[in-house]
mmCIF file of C-alpha atoms and ligand atoms in Angstrom:
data_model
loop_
_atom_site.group_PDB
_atom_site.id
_atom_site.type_symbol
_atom_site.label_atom_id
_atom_site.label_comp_id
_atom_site.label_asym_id
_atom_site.label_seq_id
_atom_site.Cartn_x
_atom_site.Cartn_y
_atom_site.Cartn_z
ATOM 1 C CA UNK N 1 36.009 62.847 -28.295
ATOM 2 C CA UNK N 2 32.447 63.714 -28.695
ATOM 3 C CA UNK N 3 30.409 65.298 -25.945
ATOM 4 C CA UNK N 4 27.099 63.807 -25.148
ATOM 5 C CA UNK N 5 24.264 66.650 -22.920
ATOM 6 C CA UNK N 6 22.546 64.225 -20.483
ATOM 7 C CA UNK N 7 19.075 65.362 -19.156
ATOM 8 C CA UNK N 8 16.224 64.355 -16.989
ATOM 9 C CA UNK N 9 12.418 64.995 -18.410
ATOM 10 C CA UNK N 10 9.742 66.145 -15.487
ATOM 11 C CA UNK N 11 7.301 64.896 -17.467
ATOM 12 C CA UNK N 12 5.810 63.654 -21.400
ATOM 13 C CA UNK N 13 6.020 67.466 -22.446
ATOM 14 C CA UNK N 14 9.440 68.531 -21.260
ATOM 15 C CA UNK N 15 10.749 64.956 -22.836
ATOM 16 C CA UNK N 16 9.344 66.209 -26.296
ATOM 17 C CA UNK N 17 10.767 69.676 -25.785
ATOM 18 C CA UNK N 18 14.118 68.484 -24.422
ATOM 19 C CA UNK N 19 14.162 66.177 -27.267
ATOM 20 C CA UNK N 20 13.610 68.687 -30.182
ATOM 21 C CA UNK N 21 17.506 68.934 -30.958
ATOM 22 C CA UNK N 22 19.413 67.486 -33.863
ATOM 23 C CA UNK N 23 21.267 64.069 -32.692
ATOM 24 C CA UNK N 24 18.758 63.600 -29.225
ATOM 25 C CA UNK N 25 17.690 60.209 -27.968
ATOM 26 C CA UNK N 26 15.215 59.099 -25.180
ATOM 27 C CA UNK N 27 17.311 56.987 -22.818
ATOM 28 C CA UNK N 28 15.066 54.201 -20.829
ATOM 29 C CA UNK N 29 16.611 51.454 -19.333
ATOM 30 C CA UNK N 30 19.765 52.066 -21.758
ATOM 31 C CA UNK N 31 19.976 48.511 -22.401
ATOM 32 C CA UNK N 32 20.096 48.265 -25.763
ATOM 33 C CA UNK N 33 21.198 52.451 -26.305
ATOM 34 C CA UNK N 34 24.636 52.118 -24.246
ATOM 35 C CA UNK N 35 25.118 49.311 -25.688
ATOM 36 C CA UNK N 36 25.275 50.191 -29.144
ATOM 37 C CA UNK N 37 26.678 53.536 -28.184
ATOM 38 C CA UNK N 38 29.691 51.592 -26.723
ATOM 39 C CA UNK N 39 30.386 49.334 -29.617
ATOM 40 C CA UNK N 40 30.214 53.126 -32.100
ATOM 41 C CA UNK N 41 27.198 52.634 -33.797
ATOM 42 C CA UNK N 42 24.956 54.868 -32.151
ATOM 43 C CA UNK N 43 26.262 58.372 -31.587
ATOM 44 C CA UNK N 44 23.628 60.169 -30.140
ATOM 45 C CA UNK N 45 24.419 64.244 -29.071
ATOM 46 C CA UNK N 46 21.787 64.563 -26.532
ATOM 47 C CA UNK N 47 20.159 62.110 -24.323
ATOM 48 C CA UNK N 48 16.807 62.520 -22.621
ATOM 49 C CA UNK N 49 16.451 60.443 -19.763
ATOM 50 C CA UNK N 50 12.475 59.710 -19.450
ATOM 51 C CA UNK N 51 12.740 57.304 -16.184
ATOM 52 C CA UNK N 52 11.109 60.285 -14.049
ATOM 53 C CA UNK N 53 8.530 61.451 -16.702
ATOM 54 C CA UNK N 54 5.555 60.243 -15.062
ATOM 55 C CA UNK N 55 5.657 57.433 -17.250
ATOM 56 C CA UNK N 56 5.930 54.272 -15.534
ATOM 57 C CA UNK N 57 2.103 53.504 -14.719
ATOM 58 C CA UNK N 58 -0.434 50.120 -15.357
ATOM 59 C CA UNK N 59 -3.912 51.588 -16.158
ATOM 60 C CA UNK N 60 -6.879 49.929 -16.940
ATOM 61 C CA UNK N 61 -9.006 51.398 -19.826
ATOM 62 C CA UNK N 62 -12.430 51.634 -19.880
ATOM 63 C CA UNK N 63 -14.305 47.880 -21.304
ATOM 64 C CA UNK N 64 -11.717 46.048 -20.016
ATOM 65 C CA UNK N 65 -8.175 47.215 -21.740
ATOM 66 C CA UNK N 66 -5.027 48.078 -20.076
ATOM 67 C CA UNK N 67 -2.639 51.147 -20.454
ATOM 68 C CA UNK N 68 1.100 50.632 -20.204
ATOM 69 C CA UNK N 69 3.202 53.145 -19.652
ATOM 70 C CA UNK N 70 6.214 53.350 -21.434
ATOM 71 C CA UNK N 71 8.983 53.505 -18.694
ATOM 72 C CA UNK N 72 6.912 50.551 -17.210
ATOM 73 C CA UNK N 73 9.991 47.582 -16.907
ATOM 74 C CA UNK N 74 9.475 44.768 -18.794
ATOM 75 C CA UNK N 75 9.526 42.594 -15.445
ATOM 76 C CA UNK N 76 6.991 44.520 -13.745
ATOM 77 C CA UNK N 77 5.088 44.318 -16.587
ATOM 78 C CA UNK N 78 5.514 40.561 -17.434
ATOM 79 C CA UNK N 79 4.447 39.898 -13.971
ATOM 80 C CA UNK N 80 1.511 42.273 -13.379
ATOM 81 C CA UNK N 81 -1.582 40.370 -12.342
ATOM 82 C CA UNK N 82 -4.165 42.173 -14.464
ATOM 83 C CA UNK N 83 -1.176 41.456 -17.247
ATOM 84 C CA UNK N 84 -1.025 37.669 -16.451
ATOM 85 C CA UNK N 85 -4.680 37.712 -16.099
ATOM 86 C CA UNK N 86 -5.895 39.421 -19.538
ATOM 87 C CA UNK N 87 -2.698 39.126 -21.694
ATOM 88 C CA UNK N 88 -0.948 36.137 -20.226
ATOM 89 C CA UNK N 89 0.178 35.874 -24.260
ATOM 90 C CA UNK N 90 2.301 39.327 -23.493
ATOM 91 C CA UNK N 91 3.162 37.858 -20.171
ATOM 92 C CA UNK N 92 5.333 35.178 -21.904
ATOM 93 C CA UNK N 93 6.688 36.562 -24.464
ATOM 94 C CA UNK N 94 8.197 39.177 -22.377
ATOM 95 C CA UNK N 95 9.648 36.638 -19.907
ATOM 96 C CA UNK N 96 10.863 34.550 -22.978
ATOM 97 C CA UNK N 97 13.400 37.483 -23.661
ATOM 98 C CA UNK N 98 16.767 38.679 -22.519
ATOM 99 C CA UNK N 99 17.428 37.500 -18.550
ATOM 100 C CA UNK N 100 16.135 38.621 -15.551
ATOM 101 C CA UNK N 101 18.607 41.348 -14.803
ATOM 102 C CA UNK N 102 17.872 42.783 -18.350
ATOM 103 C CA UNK N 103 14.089 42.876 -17.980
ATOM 104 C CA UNK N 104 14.149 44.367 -14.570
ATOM 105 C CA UNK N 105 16.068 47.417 -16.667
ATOM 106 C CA UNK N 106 14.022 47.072 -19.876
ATOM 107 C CA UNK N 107 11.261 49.390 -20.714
ATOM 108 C CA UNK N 108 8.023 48.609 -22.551
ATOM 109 C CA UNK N 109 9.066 52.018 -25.130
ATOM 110 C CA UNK N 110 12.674 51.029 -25.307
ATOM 111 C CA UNK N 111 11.875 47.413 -25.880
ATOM 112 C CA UNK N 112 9.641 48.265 -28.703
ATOM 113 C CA UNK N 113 12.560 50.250 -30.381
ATOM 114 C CA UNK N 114 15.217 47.770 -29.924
ATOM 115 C CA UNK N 115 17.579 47.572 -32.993
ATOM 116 C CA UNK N 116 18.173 44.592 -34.927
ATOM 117 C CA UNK N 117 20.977 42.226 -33.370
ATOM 118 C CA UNK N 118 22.282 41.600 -37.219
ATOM 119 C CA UNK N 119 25.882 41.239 -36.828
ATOM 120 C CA UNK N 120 26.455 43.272 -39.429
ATOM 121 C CA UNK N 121 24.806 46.325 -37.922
ATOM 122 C CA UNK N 122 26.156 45.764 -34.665
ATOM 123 C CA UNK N 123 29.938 45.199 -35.517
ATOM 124 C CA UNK N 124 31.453 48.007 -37.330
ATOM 125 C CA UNK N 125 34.425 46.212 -38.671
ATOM 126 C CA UNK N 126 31.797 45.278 -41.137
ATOM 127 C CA UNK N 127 31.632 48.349 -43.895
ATOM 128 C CA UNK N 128 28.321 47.488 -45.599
ATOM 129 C CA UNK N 129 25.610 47.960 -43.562
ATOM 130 C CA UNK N 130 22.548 49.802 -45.361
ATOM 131 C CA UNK N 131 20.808 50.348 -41.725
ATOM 132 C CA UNK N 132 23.924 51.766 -39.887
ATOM 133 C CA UNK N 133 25.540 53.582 -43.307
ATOM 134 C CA UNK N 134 22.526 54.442 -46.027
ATOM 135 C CA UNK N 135 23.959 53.735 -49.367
ATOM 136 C CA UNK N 136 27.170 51.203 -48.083
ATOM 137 C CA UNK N 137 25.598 47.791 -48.785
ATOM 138 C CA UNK N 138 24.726 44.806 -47.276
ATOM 139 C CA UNK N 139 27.581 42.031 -46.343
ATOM 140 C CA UNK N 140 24.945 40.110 -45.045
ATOM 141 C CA UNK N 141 23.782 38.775 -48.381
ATOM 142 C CA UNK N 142 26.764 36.969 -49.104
ATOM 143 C CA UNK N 143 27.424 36.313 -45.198
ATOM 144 C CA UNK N 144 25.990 34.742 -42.343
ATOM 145 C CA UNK N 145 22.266 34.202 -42.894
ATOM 146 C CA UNK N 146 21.386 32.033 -40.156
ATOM 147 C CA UNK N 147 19.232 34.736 -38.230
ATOM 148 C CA UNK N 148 17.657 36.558 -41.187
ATOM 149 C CA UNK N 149 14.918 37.523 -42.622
ATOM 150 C CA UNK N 150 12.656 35.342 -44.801
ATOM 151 C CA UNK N 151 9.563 37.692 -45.632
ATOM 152 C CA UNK N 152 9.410 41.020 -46.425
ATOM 153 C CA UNK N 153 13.084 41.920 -46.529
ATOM 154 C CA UNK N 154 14.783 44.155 -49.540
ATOM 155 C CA UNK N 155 17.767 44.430 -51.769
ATOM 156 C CA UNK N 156 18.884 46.877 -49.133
ATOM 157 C CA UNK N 157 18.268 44.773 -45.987
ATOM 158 C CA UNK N 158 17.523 41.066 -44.369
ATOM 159 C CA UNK N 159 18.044 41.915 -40.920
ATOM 160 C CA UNK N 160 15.084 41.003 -38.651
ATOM 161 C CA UNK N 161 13.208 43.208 -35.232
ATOM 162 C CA UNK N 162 14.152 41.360 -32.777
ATOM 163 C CA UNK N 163 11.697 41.985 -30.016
ATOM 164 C CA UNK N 164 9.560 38.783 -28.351
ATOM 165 C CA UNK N 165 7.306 41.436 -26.804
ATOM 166 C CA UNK N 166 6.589 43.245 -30.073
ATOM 167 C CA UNK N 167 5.687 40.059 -31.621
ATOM 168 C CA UNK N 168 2.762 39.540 -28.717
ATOM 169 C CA UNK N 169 1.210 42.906 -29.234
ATOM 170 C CA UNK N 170 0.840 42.222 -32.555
ATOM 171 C CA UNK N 171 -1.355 39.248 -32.062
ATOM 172 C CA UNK N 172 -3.086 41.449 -28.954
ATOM 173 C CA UNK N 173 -4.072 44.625 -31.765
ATOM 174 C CA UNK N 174 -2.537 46.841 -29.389
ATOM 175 C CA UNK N 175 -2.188 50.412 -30.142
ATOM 176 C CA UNK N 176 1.358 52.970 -29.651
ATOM 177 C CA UNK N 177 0.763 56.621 -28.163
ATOM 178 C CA UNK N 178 2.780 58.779 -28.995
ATOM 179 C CA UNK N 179 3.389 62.782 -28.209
ATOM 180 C CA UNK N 180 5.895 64.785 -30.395
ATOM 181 C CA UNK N 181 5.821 68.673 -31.311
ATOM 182 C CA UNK N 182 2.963 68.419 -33.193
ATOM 183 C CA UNK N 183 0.907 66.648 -30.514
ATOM 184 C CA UNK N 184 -0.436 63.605 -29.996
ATOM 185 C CA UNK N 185 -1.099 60.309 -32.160
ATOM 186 C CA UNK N 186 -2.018 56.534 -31.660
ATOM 187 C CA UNK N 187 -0.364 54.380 -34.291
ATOM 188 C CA UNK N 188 -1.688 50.234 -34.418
ATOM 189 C CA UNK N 189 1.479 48.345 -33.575
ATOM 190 C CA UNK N 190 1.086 46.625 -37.046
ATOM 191 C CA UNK N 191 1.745 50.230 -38.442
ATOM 192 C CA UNK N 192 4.588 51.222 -36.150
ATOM 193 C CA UNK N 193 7.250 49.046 -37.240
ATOM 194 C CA UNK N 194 8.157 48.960 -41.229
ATOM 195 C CA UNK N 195 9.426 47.397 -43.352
ATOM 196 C CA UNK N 196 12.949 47.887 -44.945
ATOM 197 C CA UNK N 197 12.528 49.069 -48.259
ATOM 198 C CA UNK N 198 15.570 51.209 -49.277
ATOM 199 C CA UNK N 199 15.779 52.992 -46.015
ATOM 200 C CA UNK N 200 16.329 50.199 -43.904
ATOM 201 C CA UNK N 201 17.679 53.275 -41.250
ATOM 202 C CA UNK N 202 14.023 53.363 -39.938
ATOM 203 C CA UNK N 203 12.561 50.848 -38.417
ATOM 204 C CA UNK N 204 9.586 52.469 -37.418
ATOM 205 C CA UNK N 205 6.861 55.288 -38.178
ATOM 206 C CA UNK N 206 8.359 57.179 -35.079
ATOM 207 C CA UNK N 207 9.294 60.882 -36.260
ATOM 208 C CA UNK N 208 12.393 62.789 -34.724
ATOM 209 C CA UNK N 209 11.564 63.707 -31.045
ATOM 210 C CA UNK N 210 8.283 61.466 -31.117
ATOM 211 C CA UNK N 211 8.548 60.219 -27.519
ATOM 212 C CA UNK N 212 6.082 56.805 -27.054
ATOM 213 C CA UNK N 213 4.309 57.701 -24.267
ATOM 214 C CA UNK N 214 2.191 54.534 -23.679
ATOM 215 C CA UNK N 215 0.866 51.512 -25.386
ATOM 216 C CA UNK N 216 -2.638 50.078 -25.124
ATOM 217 C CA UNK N 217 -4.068 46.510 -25.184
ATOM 218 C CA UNK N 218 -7.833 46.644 -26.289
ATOM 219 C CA UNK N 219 -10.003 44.064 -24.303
ATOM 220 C CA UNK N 220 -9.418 40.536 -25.578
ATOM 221 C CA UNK N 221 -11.114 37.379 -25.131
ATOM 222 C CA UNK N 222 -8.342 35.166 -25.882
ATOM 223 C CA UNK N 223 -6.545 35.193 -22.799
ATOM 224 C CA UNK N 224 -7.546 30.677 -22.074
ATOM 225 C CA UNK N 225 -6.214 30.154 -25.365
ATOM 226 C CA UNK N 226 -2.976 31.917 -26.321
ATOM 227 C CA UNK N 227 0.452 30.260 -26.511
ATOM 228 C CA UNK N 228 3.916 32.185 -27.233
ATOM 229 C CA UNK N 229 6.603 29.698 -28.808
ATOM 230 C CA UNK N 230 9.861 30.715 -29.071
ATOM 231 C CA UNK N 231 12.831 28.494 -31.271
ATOM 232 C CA UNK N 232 16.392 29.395 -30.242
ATOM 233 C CA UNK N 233 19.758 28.001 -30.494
ATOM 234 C CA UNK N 234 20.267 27.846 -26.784
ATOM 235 C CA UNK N 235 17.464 27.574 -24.347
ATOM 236 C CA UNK N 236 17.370 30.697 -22.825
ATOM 237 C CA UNK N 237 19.228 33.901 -23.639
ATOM 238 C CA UNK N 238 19.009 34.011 -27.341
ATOM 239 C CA UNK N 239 17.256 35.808 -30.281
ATOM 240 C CA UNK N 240 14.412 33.768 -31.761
ATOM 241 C CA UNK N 241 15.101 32.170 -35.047
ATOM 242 C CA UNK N 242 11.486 31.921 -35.311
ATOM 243 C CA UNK N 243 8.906 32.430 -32.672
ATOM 244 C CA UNK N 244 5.052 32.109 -32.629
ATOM 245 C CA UNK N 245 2.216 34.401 -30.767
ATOM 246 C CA UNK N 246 -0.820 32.819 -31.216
ATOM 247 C CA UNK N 247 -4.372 33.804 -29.899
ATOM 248 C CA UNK N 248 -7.561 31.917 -30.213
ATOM 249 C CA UNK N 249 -11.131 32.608 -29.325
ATOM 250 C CA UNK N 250 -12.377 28.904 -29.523
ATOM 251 C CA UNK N 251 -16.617 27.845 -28.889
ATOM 252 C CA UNK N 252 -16.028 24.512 -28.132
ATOM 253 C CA UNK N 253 -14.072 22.762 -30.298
ATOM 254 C CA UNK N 254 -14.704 25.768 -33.378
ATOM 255 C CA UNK N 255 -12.381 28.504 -33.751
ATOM 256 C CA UNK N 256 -14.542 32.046 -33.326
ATOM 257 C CA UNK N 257 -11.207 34.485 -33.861
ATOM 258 C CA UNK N 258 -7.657 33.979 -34.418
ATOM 259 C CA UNK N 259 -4.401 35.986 -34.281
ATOM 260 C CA UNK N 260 -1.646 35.052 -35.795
ATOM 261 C CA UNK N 261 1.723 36.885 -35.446
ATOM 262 C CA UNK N 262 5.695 35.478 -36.261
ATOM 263 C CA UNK N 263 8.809 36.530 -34.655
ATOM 264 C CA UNK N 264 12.640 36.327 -36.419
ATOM 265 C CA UNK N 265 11.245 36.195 -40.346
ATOM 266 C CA UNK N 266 11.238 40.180 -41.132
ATOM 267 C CA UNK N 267 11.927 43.390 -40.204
ATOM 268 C CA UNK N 268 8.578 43.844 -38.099
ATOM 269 C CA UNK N 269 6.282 40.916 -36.375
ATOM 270 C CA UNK N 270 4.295 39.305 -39.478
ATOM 271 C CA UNK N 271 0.945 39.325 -39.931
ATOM 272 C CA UNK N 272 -1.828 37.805 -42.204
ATOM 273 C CA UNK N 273 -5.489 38.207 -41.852
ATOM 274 C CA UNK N 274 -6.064 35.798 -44.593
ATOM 275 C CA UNK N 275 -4.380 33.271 -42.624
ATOM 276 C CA UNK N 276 -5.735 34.090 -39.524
ATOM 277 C CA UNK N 277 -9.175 33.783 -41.594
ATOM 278 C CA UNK N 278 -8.843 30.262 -42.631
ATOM 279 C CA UNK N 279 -9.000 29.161 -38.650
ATOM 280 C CA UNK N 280 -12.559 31.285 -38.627
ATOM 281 C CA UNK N 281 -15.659 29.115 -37.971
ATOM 282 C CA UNK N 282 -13.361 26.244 -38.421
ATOM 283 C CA UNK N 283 -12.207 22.745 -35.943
ATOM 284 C CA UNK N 284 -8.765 23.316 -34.749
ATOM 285 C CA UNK N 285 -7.405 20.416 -36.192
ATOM 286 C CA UNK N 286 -3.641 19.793 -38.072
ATOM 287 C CA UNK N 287 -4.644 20.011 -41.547
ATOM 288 C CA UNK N 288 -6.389 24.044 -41.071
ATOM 289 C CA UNK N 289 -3.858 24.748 -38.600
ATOM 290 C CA UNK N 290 -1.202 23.511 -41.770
ATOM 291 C CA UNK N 291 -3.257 25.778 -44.213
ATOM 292 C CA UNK N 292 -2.993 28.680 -42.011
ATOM 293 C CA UNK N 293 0.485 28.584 -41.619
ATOM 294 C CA UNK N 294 1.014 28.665 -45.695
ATOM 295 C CA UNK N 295 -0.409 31.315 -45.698
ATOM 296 C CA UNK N 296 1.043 32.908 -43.015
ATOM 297 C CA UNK N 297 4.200 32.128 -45.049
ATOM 298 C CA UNK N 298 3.341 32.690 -48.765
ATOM 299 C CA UNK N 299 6.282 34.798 -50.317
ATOM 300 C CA UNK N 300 8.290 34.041 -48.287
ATOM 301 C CA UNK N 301 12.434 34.155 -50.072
ATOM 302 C CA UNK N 302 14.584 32.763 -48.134
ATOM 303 C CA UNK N 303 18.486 33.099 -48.201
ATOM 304 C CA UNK N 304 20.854 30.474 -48.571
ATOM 305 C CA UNK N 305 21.721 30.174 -44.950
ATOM 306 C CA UNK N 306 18.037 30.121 -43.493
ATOM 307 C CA UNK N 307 16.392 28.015 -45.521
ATOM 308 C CA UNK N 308 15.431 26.015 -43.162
ATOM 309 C CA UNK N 309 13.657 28.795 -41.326
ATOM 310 C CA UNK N 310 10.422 28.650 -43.715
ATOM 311 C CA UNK N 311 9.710 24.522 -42.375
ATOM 312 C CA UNK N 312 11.007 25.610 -39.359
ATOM 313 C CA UNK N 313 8.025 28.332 -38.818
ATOM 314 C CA UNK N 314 5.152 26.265 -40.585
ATOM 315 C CA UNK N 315 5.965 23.733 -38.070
ATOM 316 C CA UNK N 316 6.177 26.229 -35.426
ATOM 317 C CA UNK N 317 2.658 28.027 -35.928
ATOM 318 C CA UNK N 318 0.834 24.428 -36.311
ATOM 319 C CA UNK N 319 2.876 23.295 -32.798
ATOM 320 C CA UNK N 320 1.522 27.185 -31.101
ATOM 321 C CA UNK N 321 -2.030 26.855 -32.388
ATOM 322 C CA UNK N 322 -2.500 23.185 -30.939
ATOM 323 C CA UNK N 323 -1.325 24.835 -27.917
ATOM 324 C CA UNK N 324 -3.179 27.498 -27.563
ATOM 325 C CA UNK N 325 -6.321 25.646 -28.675
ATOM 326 C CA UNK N 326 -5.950 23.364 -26.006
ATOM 327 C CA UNK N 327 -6.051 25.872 -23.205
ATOM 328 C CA UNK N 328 -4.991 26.783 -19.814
HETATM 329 C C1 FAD M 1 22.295 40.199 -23.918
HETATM 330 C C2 FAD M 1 20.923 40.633 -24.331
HETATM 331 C C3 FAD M 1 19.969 39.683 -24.666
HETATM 332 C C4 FAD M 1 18.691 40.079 -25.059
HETATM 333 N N1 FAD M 1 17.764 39.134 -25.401
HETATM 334 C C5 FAD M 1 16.524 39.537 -25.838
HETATM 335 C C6 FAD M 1 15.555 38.596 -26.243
HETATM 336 O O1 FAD M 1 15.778 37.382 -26.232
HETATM 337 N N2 FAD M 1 14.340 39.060 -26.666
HETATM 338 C C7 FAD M 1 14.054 40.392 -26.688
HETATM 339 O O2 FAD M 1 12.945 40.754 -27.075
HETATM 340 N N3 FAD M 1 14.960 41.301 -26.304
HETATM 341 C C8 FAD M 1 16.183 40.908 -25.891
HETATM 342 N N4 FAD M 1 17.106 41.832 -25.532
HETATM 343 C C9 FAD M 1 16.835 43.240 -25.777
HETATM 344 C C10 FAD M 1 16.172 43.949 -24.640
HETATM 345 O O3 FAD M 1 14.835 43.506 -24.559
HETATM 346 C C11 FAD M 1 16.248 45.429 -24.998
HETATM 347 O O4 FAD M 1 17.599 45.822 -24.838
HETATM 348 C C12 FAD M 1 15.353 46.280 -24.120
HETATM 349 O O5 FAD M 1 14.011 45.892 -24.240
HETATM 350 C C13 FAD M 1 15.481 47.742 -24.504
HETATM 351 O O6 FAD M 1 14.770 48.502 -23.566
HETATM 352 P P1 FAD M 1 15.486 49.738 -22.839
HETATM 353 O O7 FAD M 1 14.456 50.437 -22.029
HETATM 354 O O8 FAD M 1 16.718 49.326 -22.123
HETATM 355 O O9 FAD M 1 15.840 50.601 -24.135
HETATM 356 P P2 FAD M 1 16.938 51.750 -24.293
HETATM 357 O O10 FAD M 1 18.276 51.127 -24.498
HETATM 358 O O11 FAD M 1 16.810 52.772 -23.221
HETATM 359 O O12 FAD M 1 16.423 52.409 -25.649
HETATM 360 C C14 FAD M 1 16.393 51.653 -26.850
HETATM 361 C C15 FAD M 1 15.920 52.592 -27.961
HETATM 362 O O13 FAD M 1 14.599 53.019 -27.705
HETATM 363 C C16 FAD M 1 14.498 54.443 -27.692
HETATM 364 N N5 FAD M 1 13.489 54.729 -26.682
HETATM 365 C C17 FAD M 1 13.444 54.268 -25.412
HETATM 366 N N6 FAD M 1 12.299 54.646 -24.829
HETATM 367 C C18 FAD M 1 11.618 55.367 -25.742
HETATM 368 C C19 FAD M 1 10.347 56.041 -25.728
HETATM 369 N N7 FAD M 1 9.548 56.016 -24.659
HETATM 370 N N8 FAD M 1 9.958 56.675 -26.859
HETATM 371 C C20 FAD M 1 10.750 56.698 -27.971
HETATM 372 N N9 FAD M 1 11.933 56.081 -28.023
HETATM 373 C C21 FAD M 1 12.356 55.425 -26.919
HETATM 374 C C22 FAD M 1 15.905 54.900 -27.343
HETATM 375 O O14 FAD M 1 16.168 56.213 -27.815
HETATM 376 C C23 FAD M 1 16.757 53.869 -28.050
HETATM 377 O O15 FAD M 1 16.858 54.203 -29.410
HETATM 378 C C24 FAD M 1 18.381 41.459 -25.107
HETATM 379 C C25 FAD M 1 19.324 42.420 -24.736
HETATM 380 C C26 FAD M 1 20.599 42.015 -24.354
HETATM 381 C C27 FAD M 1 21.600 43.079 -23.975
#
């Protein structure tokens, strides 16, 4: 049997310091750590519970921005009123996730550093897993595909992030702090999650013992015109097979900025500039909002099972856009 050390962090400092030990984890709402400890593919030595770390605070920012803490719930997030106000975009992505029970557990830090739900990973009566066991394989190339990656995956890895929330902050620019031994840092979420390369074990920039302390939307004038669309097998509690934040600053009819971010096609939220380019200075009608999503999409190499996915998500992003054009 292994022994796991359980503590509680006063605050950001002692978290870091409590979590400077080989095999210690920061433990939030432990939805997604318990579980995987449970099912033996997590075996963390230490856990550092952050839930009284002075974390759990809604801030404005200076110029109109917001400050989330990270021990913040997802629920209490999802239906904050400067949240819902500013960044309704965040607002439902958030509630488009998990249940109710889970979000009311959920944190905005642990959410963000959810593990993949690729079977694969999850179920260790599978032996080839490149993210759980570096160097074993991947069964899912010649398995079940369904949920995979189409864009940006590896040789060593398809399996896909499968956060709703991390897929809005992408389209919102928002910005990770984070506080390890060596101090502080802000990381743009674009940066934070990676890709799989071959080390598909990381799926983020986070170092050892880096605890997320916050994460920060900048002020945004999309809030009339975003839409989050999310494409499941069932209607509510399930993964996205593809999902859609999209964010428009519109004059008029003419598009003056656009964000563009996809959900269950890689190992982080995808983004394009170029794509989100072709909407700029342009009418919001089907044929741009058709271009933009080819773009969005170009390179993508789909698997045998999810072929469908790539049709699936051009149709998606044109069906999010008209939304979000149209306004609230
Ligand atoms: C049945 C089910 C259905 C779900 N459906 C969806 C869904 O449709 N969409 C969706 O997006 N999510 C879904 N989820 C996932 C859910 O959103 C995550 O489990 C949850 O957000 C994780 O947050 P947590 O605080 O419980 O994380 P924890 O389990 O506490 O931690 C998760 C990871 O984050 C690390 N961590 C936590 N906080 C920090 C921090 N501040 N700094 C650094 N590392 C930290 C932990 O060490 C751990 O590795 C589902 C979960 C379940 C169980």
């Amino acid at each position: 049997m292994q022994s796991i050390f359980y503590e509680r962090a006063r605050d950001a400092a002692d978290a870091v310091r409590l979590a400077q030990q080989d095999g210690a984890r920061f433990i939030g709402g432990g939805t997604n750590l318990l579980d995987l400890m449970k099912g033996d593919v997590e075996h963390p030595l230490q856990l550092v519970d952050i839930n009284d770390a002075g974390l759990g605070h809604i801030e404005e920012l200076p110029g109109g921005g917001l400050r989330i803490g990270a021990t913040v719930r997802n629920a209490d997030a999802a239906r904050h009123g400067l949240v819902r106000e500013r960044y309704p975009l965040l607002s439902q992505a958030i509630l488009s996730g998990a249940s109710a029970q889970l979000r009311n557990m959920a944190t905005m830090g642990g959410n963000l550093m959810q593990r993949t739900r690729c079977p694969y990973f999850t179920d260790t009566a599978f032996s080839h897993c490149n993210k759980r066991a570096p160097g074993s394989g991947c069964d899912a190339r010649q398995g079940y595909q369904r949920m995979h990656a189409i864009l940006g995956a590896s040789p060593a890895c398809v399996a896909v992030n499968p956060s709703d929330m991390s897929v809005a902050l992408a389209a919102l620019d928002a910005l990770v702090l984070l506080r390890g031994a060596q101090g502080e840092r802000t990381v743009a979420i674009g940066d934070f999650h990676r890709l799989p390369g071959d080390t598909p074990q990381y799926d983020t920039v986070l170092q050892p013992g880096e605890l997320i302390v916050a994460i920060d939307l900048p002020p945004s004038r999309m809030a009339r015109h975003s839409h989050y669309l999310k494409l499941r097998d069932r209607a509510s509690y399930a993964f996205a097979l593809v999902s859609v934040a999209a964010a428009l600053e519109m004059d008029g009819a003419t598009v003056r900025e656009a964000r563009i971010a996809l959900g269950g096609v890689a190992h982080k939220p995808w983004r394009r500039r170029a794509a989100e380019l072709l909407l700029q200075g342009r009418q919001l009608d089907d044929e741009q909002c058709r271009a933009a999503a080819r773009s969005l999409l170009e390179g993508a190499q789909p698997l045998d099972g999810n072929r469908f996915k790539v049709e699936l998500a051009q149709r998606a992003i044109v069906r999010a856009l008209r939304i979000a054009g149209e306004g609230v």
